[in-house]
Coordinates of C-alpha atoms in Angstrom, one line a residue:
X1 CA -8.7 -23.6 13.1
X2 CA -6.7 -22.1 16.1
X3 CA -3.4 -23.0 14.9
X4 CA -4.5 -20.9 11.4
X5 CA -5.7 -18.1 13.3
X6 CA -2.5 -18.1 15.5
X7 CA -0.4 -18.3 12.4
X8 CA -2.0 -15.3 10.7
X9 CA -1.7 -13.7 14.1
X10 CA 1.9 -14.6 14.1
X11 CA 2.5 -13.4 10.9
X12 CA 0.8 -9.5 11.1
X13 CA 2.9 -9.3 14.2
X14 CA 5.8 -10.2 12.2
X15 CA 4.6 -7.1 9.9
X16 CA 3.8 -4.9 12.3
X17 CA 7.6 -4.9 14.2
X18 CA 9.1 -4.5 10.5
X19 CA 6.9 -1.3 9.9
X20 CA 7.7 0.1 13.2
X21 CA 11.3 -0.3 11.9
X22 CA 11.0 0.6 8.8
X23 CA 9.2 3.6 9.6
X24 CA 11.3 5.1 12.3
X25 CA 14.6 4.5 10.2
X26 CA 13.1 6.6 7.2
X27 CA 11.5 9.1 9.1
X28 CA 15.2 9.9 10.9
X29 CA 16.2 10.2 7.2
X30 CA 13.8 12.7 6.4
X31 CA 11.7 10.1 3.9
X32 CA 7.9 9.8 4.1
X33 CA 6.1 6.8 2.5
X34 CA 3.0 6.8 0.8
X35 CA 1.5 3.4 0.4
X36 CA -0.9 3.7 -2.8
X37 CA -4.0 0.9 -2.8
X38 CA -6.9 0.4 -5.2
X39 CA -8.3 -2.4 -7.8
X40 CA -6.5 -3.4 -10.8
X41 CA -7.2 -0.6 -13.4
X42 CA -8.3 2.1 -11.2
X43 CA -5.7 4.7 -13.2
X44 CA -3.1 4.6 -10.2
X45 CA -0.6 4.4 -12.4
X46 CA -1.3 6.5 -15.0
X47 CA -1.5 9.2 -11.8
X48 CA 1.4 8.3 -9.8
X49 CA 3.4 8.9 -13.4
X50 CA 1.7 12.3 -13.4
X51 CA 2.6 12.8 -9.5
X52 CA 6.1 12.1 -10.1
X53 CA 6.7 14.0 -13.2
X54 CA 5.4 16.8 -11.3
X55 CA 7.6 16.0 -8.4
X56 CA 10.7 16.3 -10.2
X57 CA 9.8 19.6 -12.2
X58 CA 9.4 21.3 -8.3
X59 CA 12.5 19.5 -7.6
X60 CA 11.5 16.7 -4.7
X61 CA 13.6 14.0 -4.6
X62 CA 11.0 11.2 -5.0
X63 CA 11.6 7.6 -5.6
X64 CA 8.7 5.2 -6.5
X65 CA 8.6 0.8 -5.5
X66 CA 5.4 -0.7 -8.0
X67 CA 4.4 -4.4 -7.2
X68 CA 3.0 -6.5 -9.5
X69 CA 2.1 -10.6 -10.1
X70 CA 3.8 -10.7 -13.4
X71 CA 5.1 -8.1 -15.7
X72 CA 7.1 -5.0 -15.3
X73 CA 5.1 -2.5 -17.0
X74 CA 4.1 -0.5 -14.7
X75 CA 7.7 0.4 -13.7
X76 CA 8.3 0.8 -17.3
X77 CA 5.9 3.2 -17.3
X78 CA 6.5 5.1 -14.2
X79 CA 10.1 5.3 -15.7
X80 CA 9.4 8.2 -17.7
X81 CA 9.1 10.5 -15.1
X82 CA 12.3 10.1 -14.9
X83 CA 12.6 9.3 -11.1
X84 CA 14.6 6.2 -9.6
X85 CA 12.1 3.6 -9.8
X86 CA 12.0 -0.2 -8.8
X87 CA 9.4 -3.2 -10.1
X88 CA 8.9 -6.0 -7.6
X89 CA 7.5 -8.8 -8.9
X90 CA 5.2 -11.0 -6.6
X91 CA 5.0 -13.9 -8.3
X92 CA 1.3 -15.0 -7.2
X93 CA 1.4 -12.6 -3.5
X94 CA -1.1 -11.0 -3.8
X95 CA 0.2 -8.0 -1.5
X96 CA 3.7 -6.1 -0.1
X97 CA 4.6 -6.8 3.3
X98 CA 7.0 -4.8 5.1
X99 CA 10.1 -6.9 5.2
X100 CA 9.6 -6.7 1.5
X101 CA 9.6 -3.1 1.1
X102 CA 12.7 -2.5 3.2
X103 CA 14.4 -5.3 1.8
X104 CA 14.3 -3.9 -1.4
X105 CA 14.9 -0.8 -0.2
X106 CA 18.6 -1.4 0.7
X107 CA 21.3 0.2 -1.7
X108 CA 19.1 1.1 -4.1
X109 CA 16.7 3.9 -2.7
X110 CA 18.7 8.0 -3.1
X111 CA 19.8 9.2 0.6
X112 CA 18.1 12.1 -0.4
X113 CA 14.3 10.8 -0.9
X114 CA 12.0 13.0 0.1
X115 CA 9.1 10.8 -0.6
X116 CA 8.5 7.2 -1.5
X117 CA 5.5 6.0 -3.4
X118 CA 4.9 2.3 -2.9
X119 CA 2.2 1.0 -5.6
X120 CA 1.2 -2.1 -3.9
X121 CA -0.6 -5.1 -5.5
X122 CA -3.8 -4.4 -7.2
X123 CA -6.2 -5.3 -4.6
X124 CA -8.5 -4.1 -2.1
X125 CA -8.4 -7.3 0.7
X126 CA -5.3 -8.2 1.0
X127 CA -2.9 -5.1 1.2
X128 CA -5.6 -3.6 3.5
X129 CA -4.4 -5.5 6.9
X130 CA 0.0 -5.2 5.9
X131 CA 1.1 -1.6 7.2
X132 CA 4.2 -1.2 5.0
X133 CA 5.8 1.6 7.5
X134 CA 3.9 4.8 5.5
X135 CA 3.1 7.9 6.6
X136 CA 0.2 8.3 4.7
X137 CA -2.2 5.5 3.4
X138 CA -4.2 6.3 -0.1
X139 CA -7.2 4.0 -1.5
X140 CA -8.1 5.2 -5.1
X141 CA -11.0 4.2 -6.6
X142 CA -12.2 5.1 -10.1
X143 CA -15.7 6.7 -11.5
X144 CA -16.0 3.1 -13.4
X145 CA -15.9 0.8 -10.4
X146 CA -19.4 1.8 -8.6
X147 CA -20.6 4.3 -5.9
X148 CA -20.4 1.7 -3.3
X149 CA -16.7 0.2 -3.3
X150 CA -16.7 1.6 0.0
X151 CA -19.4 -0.4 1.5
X152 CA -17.9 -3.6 -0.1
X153 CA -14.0 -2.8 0.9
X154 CA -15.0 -1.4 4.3
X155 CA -11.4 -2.3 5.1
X156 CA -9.3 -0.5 2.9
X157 CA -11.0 2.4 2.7
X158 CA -11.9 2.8 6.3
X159 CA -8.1 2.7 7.2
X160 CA -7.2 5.1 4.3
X161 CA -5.8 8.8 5.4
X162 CA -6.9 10.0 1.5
X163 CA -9.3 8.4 -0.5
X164 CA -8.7 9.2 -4.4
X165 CA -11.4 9.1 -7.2
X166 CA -9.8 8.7 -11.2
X167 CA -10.8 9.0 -14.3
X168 CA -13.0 11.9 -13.8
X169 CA -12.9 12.9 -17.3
X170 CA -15.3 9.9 -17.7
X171 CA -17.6 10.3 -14.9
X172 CA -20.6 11.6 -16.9
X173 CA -20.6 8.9 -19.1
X174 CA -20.5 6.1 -16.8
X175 CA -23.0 8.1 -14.6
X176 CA -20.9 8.3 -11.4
X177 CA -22.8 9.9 -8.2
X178 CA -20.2 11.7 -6.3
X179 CA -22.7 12.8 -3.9
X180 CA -23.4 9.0 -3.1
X181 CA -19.7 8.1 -2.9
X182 CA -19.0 10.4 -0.7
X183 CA -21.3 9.4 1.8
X184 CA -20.3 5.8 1.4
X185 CA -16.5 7.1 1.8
X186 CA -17.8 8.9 5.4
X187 CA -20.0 6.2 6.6
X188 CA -16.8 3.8 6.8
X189 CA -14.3 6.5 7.3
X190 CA -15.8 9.6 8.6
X191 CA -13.8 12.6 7.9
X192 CA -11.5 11.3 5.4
X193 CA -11.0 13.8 2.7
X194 CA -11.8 12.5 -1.0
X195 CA -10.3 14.3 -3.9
X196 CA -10.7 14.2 -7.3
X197 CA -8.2 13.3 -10.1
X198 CA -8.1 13.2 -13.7
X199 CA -4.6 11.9 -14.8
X200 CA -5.7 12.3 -18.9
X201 CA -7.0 16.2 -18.3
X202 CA -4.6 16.8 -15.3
X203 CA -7.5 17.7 -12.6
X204 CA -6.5 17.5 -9.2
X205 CA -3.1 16.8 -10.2
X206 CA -0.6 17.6 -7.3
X207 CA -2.8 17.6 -4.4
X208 CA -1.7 14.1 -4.2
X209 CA 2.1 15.1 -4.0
X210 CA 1.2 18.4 -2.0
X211 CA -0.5 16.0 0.7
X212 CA 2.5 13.8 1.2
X213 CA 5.2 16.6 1.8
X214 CA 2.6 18.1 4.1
X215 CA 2.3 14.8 6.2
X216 CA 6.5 15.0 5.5
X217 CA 6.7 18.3 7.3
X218 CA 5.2 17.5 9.8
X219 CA 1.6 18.4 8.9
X220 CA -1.6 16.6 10.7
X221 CA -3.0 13.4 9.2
X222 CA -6.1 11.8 9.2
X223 CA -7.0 9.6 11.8
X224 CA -9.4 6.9 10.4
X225 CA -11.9 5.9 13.6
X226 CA -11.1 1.9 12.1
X227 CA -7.3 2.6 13.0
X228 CA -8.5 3.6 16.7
X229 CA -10.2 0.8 18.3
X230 CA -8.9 -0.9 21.4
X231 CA -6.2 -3.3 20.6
X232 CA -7.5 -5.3 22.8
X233 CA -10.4 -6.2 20.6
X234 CA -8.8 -9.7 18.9
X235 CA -12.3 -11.1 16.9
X236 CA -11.2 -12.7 14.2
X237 CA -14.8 -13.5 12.6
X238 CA -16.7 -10.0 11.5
X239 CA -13.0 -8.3 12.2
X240 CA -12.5 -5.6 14.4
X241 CA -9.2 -3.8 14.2
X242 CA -6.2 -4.0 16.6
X243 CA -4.0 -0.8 16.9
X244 CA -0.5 -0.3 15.6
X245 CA 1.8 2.7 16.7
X246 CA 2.2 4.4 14.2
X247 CA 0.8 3.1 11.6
X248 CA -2.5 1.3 10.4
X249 CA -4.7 -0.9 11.8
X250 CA -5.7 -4.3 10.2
X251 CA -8.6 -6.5 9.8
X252 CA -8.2 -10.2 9.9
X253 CA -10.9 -11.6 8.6
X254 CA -11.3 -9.5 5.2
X255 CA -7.2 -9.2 4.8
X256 CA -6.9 -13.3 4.7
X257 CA -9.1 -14.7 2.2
X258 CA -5.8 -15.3 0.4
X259 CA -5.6 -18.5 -2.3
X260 CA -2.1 -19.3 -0.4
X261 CA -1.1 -20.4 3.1
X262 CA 0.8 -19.0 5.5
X263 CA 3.0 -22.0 6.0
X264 CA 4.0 -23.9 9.5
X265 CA 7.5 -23.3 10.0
X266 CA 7.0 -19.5 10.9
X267 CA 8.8 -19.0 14.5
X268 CA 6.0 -17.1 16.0
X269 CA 5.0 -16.8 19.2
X270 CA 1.0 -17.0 18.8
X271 CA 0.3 -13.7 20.4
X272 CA 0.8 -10.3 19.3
X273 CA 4.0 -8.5 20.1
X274 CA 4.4 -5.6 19.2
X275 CA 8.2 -5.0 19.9
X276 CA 9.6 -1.2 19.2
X277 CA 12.9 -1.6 17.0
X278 CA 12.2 -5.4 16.0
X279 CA 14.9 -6.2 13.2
X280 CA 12.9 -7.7 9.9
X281 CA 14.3 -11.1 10.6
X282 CA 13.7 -13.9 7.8
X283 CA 10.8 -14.0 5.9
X284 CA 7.9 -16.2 6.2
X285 CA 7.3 -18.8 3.5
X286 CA 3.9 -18.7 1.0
X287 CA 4.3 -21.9 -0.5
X288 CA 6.8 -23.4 -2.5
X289 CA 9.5 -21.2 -4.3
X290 CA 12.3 -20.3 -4.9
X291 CA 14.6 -20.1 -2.0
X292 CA 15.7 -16.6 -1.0
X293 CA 17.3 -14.4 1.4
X294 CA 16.5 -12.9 4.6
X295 CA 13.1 -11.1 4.8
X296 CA 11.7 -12.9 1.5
X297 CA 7.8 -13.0 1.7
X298 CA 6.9 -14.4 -1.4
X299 CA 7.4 -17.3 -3.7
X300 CA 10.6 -16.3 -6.1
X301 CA 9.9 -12.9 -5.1
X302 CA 12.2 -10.7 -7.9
X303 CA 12.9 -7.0 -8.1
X304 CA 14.0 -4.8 -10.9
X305 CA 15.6 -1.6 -11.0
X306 CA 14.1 0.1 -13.1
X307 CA 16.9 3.1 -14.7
X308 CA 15.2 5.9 -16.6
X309 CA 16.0 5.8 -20.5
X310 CA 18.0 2.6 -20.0
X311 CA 15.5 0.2 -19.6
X312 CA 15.4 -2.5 -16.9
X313 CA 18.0 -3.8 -14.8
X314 CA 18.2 -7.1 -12.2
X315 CA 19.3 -6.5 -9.2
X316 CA 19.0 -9.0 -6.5

């Protein structure tokens, strides 16, 4: 059981130095990241196409990176806005890491990016405890999923910096209390603001994108009390949080009930080092796969750039 727990300590480390990295480098080129979480068929994408077809009629230079298991619809889709965007497929991860992110980053992202969206895995354990060097960290939830997805992803949302609701246009019929959410939203996250969005009728659409230039320029962000707590504080069974500069804090015991291992073989020191400017390195193995290059975190990870009006491209 230690030498588990000292792997998975290994490995968040790992993340942690490649978002520091990641992070500072596009920051000094004037890029902000939003990482975007939420379950599978919450509406994110049906909203981030909104959000980006928005972006480019204001003329932001935005660039979008959607993760998913199998499939490349999503980039497909986002593709209409007509924005550079990239699919990564997973191939059974069942979340980004930051290696990831910057790996697929490289010669492919516009100098000019503004803002990145990163749609990461459907999924509310897992991508909660990876900070993928953002500036800003959304959890969207829709009407349909229940008043208390808070309670039972304490996690996600209590590390978000903007918590999302979709499918408004719906909320009457499937009898959502807002007034309930809400207070679920604060008691895990108290002050986060929650805003609400209805891609199909176009309510609350921008605040999104208005958000992340703010937090681009400069603007304050929302410090989740979850992301505050002494990093001294290493309990690994009911999971209090460590602290990461400059980005979020994770939870290890709800971020690793994954259904693959973190392999032996990792070159980790067991502790947590948290070293400013730490180079992305090779990526840690989840099982057998394909082999890959440097900073590969998944089985036969893949990545497709996605060209608008020309359909998809590989790129490796």
């Amino acid at each position: 059981m230690c030498r588990v727990v000292d792997l998975k300590q290994a490995v968040l480390a790992k993340n942690d130095a490649a978002a520091h990295t990641l992070r500072t480098e596009l920051t000094a080129r004037g890029t902000t990241v939003v990482n975007l979480l939420s379950s599978p068929g919450s509406g994110k994408t049906a909203l981030l196409e909104r959000e980006l077809g928005l972006a480019r009629e204001r003329g932001v230079a935005v660039a979008a990176l959607t993760a998913d298991l199998a499939t490349e619809n999503d980039a497909l889709r986002l593709a209409r806005s007509g924005v550079p965007v990239k699919q990564v497929l997973t191939d059974g991860l069942c979340h980004l890491e930051a290696g990831m992110v910057g790996r697929h980053l490289d010669g492919w992202m516009p100098e000019d990016t503004r803002l990145l969206f990163v749609e990461n895995v459907g999924n509310l354990v897992c991508p909660a405890s990876y900070d993928l060097g953002e500036s800003l960290r959304v959890v969207l939830a829709s009407v349909t999923e229940g008043e208390d997805k808070p309670l039972k992803y304490p996690t996600a949302f209590g590390l978000a910096q903007l918590v999302v609701v979709t499918k408004t246009d719906i909320a009457q019929a499937v009898e959502f209390d807002e007034d309930a959410f809400r207070a679920h939203v604060q008691q895990v996250n108290p002050g986060v603001e929650v805003v609400l969005t209805s891609a199909r009728r176009g309510e609350g659409l921008g605040i999104l994108l208005d958000r992340a230039l703010a937090v681009g320029a400069g603007g304050a962000v929302h410090a989740p009390v979850m992301a505050q707590q002494p990093p001294a504080h290493h309990h690994h069974a009911e999971g209090p949080v460590h602290d990461h500069a400059g980005g979020p804090a994770h939870d290890h015991a709800a971020g690793h009930d994954h259904d693959h291992d973190h392999v032996p073989g990792h070159d980790h020191a067991p502790g947590h080092h948290h070293a400013p400017g730490a180079g992305h390195g090779p990526g840690h193995g989840h099982g057998p796969g394909p082999e890959s290059g440097p900073g590969h975190t998944g089985p036969g990870s893949v990545t497709r750039a996605v060209h608008p009006h020309s359909g998809v491209v590989p790129t490796r």
